[in-house]
XYZ file of C-alpha atoms in Angstrom:
419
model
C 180.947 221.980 43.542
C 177.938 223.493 41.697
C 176.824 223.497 38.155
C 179.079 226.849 37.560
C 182.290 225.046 39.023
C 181.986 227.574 41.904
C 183.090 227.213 45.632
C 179.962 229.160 47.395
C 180.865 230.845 50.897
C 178.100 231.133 53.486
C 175.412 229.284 51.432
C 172.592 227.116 52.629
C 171.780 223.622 50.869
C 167.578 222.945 51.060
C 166.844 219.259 50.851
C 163.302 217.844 50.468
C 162.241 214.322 49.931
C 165.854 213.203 49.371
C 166.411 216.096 46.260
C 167.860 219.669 46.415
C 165.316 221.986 46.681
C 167.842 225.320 46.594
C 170.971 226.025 47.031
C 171.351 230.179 48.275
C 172.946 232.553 50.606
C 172.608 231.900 53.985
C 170.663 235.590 54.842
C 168.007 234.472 51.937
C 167.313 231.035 53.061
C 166.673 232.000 56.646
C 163.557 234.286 55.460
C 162.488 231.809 52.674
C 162.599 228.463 54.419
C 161.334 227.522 58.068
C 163.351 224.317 58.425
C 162.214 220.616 60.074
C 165.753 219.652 60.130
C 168.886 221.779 60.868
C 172.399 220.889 60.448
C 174.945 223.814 61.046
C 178.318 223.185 59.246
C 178.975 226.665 58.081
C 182.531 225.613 59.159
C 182.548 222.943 57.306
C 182.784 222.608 53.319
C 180.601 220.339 51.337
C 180.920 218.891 48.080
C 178.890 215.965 46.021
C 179.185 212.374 47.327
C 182.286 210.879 45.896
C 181.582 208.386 43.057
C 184.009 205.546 42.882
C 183.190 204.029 39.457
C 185.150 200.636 39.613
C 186.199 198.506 42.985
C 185.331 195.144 43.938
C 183.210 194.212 46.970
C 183.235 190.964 48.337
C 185.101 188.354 49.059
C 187.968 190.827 50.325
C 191.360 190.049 48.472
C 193.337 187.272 49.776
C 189.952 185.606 50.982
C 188.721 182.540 49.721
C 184.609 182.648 48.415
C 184.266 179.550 50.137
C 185.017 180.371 53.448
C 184.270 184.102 53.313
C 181.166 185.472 55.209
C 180.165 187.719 52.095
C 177.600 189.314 53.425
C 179.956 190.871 56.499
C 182.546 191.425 53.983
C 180.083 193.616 51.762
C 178.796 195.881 54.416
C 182.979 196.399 55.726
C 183.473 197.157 52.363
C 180.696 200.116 51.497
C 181.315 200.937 55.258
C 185.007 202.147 54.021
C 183.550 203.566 51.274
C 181.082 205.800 53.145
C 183.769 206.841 56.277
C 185.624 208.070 52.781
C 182.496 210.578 51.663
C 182.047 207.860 48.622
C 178.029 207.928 48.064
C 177.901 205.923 44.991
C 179.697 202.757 43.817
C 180.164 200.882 41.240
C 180.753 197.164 42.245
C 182.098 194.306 39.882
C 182.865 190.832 40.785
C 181.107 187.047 41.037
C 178.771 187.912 44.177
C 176.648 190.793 42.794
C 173.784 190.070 45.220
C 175.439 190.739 48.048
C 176.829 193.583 47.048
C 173.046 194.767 45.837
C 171.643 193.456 49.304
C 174.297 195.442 51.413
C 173.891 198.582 49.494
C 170.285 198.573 49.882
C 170.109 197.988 53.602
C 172.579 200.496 54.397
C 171.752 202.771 52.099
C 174.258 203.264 49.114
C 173.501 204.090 45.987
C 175.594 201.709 43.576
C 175.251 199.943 40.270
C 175.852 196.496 40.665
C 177.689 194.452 37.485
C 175.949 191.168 36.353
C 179.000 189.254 35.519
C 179.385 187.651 32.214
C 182.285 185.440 31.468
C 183.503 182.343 29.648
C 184.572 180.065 32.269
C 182.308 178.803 35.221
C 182.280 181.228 38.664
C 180.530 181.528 41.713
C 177.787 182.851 39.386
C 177.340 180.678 36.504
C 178.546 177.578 35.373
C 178.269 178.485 31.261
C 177.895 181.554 29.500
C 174.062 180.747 28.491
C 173.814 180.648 32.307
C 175.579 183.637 32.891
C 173.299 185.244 30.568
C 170.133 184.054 32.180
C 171.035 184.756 35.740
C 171.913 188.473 34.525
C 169.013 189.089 33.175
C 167.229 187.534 36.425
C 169.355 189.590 38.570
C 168.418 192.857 36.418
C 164.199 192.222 36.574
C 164.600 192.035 40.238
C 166.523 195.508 40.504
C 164.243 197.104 38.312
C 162.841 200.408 39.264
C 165.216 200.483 42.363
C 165.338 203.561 44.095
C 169.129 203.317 44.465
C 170.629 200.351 43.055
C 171.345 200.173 38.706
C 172.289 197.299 36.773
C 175.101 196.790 34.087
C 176.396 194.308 32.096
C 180.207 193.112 33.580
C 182.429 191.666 31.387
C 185.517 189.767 32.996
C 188.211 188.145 31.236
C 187.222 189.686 27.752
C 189.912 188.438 25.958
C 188.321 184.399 26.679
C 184.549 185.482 25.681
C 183.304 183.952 22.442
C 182.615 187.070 20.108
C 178.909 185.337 19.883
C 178.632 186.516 23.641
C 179.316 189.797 22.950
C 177.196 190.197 20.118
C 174.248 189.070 22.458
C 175.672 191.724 25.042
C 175.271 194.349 22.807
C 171.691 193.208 22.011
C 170.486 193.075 25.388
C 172.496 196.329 26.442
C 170.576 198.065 23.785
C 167.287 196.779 24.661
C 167.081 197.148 28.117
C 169.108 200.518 28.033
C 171.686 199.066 30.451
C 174.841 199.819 30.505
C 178.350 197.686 30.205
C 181.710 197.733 31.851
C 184.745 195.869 31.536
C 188.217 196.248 32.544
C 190.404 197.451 29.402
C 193.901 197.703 28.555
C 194.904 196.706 32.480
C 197.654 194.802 31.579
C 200.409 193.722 28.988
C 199.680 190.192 29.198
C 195.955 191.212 28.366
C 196.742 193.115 25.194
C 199.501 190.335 24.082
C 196.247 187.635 24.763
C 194.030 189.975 22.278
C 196.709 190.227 19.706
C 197.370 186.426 20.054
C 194.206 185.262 19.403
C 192.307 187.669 16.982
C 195.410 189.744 15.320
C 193.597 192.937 17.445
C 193.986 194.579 20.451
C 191.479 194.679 22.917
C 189.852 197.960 22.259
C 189.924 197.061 18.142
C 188.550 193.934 19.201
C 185.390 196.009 21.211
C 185.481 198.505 17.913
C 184.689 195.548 15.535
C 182.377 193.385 18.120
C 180.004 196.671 18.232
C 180.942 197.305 21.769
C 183.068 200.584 21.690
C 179.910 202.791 21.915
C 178.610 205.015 25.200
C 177.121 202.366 26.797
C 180.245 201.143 27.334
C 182.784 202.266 30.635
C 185.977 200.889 30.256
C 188.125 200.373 33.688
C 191.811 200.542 33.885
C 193.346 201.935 30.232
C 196.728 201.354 31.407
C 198.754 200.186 28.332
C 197.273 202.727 25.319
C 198.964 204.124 22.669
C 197.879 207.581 20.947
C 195.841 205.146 18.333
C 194.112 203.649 21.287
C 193.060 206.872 23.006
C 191.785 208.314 19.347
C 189.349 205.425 19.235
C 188.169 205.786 22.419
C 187.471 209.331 21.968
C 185.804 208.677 18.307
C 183.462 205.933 19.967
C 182.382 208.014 23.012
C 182.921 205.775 25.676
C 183.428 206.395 28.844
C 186.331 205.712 30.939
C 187.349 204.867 34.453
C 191.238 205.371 35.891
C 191.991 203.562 39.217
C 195.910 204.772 39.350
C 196.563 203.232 42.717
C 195.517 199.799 42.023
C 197.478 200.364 38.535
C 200.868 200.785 41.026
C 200.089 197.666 42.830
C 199.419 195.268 40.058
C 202.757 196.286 38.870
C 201.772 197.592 35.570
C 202.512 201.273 36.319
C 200.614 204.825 35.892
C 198.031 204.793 32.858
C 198.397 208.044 30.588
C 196.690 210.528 33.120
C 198.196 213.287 31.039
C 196.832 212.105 27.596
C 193.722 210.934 29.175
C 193.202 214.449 30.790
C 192.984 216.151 27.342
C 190.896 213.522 25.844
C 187.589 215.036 26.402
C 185.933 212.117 27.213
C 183.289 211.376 30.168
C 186.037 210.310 32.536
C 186.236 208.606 36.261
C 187.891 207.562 38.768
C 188.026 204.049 40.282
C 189.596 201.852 44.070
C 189.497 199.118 41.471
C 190.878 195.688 43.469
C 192.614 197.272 46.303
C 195.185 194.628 48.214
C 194.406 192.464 51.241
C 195.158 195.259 53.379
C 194.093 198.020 51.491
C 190.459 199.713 51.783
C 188.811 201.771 49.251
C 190.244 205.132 49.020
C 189.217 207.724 46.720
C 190.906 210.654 48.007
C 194.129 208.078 47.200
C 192.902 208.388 43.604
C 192.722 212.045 43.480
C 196.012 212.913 44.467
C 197.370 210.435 42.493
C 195.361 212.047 39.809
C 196.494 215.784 40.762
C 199.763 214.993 41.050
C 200.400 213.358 38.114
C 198.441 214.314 35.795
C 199.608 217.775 35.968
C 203.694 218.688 34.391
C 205.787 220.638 36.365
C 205.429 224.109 35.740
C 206.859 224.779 32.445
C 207.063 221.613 31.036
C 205.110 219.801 29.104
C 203.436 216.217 29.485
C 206.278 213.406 28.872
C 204.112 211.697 26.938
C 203.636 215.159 24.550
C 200.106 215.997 25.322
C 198.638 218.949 26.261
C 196.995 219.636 29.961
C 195.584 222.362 32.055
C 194.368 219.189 34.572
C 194.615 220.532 38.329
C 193.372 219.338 41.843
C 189.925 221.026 40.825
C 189.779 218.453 37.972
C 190.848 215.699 39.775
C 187.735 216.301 42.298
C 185.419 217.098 39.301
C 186.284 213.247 38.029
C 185.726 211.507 41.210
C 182.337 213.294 41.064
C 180.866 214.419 38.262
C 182.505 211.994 36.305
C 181.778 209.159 37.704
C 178.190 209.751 37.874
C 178.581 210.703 34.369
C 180.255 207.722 33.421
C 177.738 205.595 35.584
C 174.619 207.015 33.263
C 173.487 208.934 36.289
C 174.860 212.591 35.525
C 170.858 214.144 35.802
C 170.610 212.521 39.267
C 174.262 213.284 41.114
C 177.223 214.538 40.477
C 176.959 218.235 41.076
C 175.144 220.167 43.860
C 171.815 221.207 41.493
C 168.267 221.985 42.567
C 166.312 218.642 41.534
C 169.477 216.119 42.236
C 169.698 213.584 44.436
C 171.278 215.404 47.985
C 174.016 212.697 48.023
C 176.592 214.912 49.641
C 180.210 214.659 51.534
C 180.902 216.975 54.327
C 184.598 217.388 55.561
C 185.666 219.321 58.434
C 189.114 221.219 57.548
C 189.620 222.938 60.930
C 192.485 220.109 61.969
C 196.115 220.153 61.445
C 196.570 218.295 58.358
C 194.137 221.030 56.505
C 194.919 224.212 58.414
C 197.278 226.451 56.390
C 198.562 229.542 57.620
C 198.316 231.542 54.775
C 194.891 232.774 53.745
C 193.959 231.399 50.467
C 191.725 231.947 47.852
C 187.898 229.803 47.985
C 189.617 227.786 44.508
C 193.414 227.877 45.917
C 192.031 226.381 49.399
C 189.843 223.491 47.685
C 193.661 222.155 46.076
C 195.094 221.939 49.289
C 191.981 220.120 50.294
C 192.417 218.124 47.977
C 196.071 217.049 48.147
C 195.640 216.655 52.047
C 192.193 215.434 52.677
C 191.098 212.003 53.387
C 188.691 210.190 55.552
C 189.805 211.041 58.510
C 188.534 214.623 57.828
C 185.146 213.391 56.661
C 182.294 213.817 59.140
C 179.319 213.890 57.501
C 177.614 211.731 54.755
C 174.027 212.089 53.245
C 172.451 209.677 50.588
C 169.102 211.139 49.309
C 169.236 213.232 52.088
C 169.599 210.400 54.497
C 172.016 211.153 56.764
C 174.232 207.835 57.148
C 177.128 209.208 58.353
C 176.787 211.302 61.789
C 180.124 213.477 63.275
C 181.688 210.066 62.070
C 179.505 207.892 63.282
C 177.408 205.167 60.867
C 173.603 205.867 61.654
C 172.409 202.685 59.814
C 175.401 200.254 60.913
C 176.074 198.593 64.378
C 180.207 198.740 63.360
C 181.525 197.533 66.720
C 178.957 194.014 65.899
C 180.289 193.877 62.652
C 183.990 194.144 63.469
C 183.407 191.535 66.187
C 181.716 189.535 63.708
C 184.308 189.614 60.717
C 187.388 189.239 63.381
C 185.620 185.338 63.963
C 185.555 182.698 61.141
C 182.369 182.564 59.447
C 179.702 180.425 60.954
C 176.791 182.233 58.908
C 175.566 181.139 55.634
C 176.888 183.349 52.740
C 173.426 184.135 51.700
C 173.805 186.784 54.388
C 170.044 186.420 55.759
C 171.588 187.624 59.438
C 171.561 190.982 59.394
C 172.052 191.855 62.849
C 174.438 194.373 62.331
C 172.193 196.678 60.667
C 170.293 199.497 62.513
């Protein structure tokens, strides 16, 4: 996927010092360029690392913080992630250090929520101290080459509107971003209209917050009132369909969301306790239903044109778009970051018999792919995923290590399963 939404045949991808350097026909390159490094996939296709824009990390569902070894849990979790062709991440939850300190060592790039809420966590007893350890957390990530800070908002509907005022300072002053799950469920909106006569995204309007700092997660239960506000405010939001399904509360408005204009992403958000990150999950979902059958429109009256090509476009572009990192990733452009996916569609599940168009062969992709066509990933040109193999993580040690009860501390200071 390039800057001209173009599937390239027989093109060569130049990487130097972790950026694109060109992007040209193979014939060109070859009397241009002499090479350090070679990889041949000219059977392979290539597209930007995925960009999941909303999951949680560590502890994995079902486990309790206590007894978890968080560190382990972080590196299984961006280890899924990265066997997927997901390059970036966007990680909420109470144990943002881990998830910061596994990225880094293995190589991710990710922006890490500092968690704000009103009741005591893992993180901070009081919101004053939840305020205080975020902007810790954020002076120490500062000037990161891969890891970004945001502001994570849980349980909005319980946070003092004084809190969210001093959000919206800090978010403006230190140019950080904010994120908070939005609209996930009924019992969310019925809280909002309970206790301040609004719902939640009326609530963000008056606070300050709806602005394009903000990405909002989930937007499951909207109404067309809802969606005009979000598109008036400029925000940016995130759709994680599959976890939708499994919390019970059903498919947001892909259709109505697809014609909204807005930056928009896609999300794992809190996958089950046997359930990995998947984006490719999240694109068909997205495909599929975000599309009418032919000749009818949207059931919930909107208009779309949305295909598998837009699907793939949000769980890219999109998401590093709706991260605040669209000029670094996203698209395969001379001066970005080479964070790339490589898939290898010469097995069963992608072979079709029919030639196809360049465009009509990236939908089937699309609708069939998954990680177990993936076999290449590169993060600033660092190649961390080999044929398959991890080329910063000792998996086997890990497995071992996650399949025994924790003896480790959770600060995760043993790192012996890194390369």
């Amino acid at each position: 996927m390039t800057a001209r939404d173009a599937v390239l045949e027989n093109h060569t991808l130049v990487v130097r010092d972790g950026r694109i350097l060109d992007l040209l026909p193979n014939a060109h390159a070859a009397g241009r360029y002499a090479a350090t490094v070679h990889f041949d996939r000219s059977a392979h296709l290539v597209l930007p690392g995925l960009v999941d824009a909303h999951t949680r990390i560590c502890p994995l569902p079902g486990r309790s913080a206590g007894r978890a070894d968080l560190g382990g849990e972080a590196r299984l979790r961006i280890a899924q992630m990265l066997s997927g062709g997901t390059t970036c991440f966007c990680g909420v939850g109470y144990h943002p250090e881990e998830s910061a300190r596994a990225a880094s060592e293995l190589g991710m790039r990710a922006v890490i929520g500092m968690p704000i809420a009103a009741s005591a966590s893992p993180w901070a007893a009081s919101p004053a101290e939840y305020l205080t350890r975020a902007l810790s957390f954020h002076d120490e990530f500062r000037g990161h080459p891969s890891i970004a800070t945001a502001f994570a908002l849980e349980a909005a509907a319980a946070i003092p509107d004084a809190t969210f005022g001093r959000i919206a300072t800090l978010a403006d002053e230190l140019d950080a971003g904010i994120l908070m799950t939005l609209h996930a469920s009924r019992a969310e909106v019925d809280e909002s209209l309970g206790r301040y006569g609004l719902r939640p995204i009326e609530r963000m309007h008056a606070l300050g917050l709806l602005t394009p700092a903000l990405t909002a997660a989930q937007m499951v239960h909207v109404g067309a009132a809802d969606i005009a506000l979000a598109v008036r405010s400029g925000i940016a939001i995130t759709l994680c369909p599959e976890s939708s399904l499994r919390a019970g509360e059903g498919l947001p408005p892909l259709s109505s969301w697809a014609a909204a204009g807005l930056r928009q992403s896609l999300g794992s958000g809190t996958a089950g306790p046997a359930i990995s990150p998947n984006l490719w999950n999240e694109l068909r979902l997205m495909a599929l239903f975000a599309t009418p059958p032919t000749g009818k429109a949207p059931a919930d009256g909107s208009a779309s044109d949305f295909d598998a090509w837009h699907a793939l476009a949000m769980a890219t572009r999109g998401g590093a778009a709706a991260l605040g990192l669209e000029t670094q990733i996203g698209t395969l452009e001379r001066g970005k970051w080479a964070d790339l996916c490589c898939i290898d569609p010469r097995g069963p599940v992608m072979h079709w018999p029919a030639p196809a168009s360049p465009r009509e062969s990236l939908t089937q992709w699309v609708l069939n792919a998954g990680r177990d066509v993936v076999s290449d990933v590169w993060v600033a040109g660092r190649h961390l995923l080999n044929g398959g193999d991890f080329a910063r993580l000792d998996w086997p040690r890990l497995a071992d290590r996650l399949r025994t009860p924790a003896r480790e501390s959770i600060t995760g200071e043993n790192h012996a399963d890194i390369r």
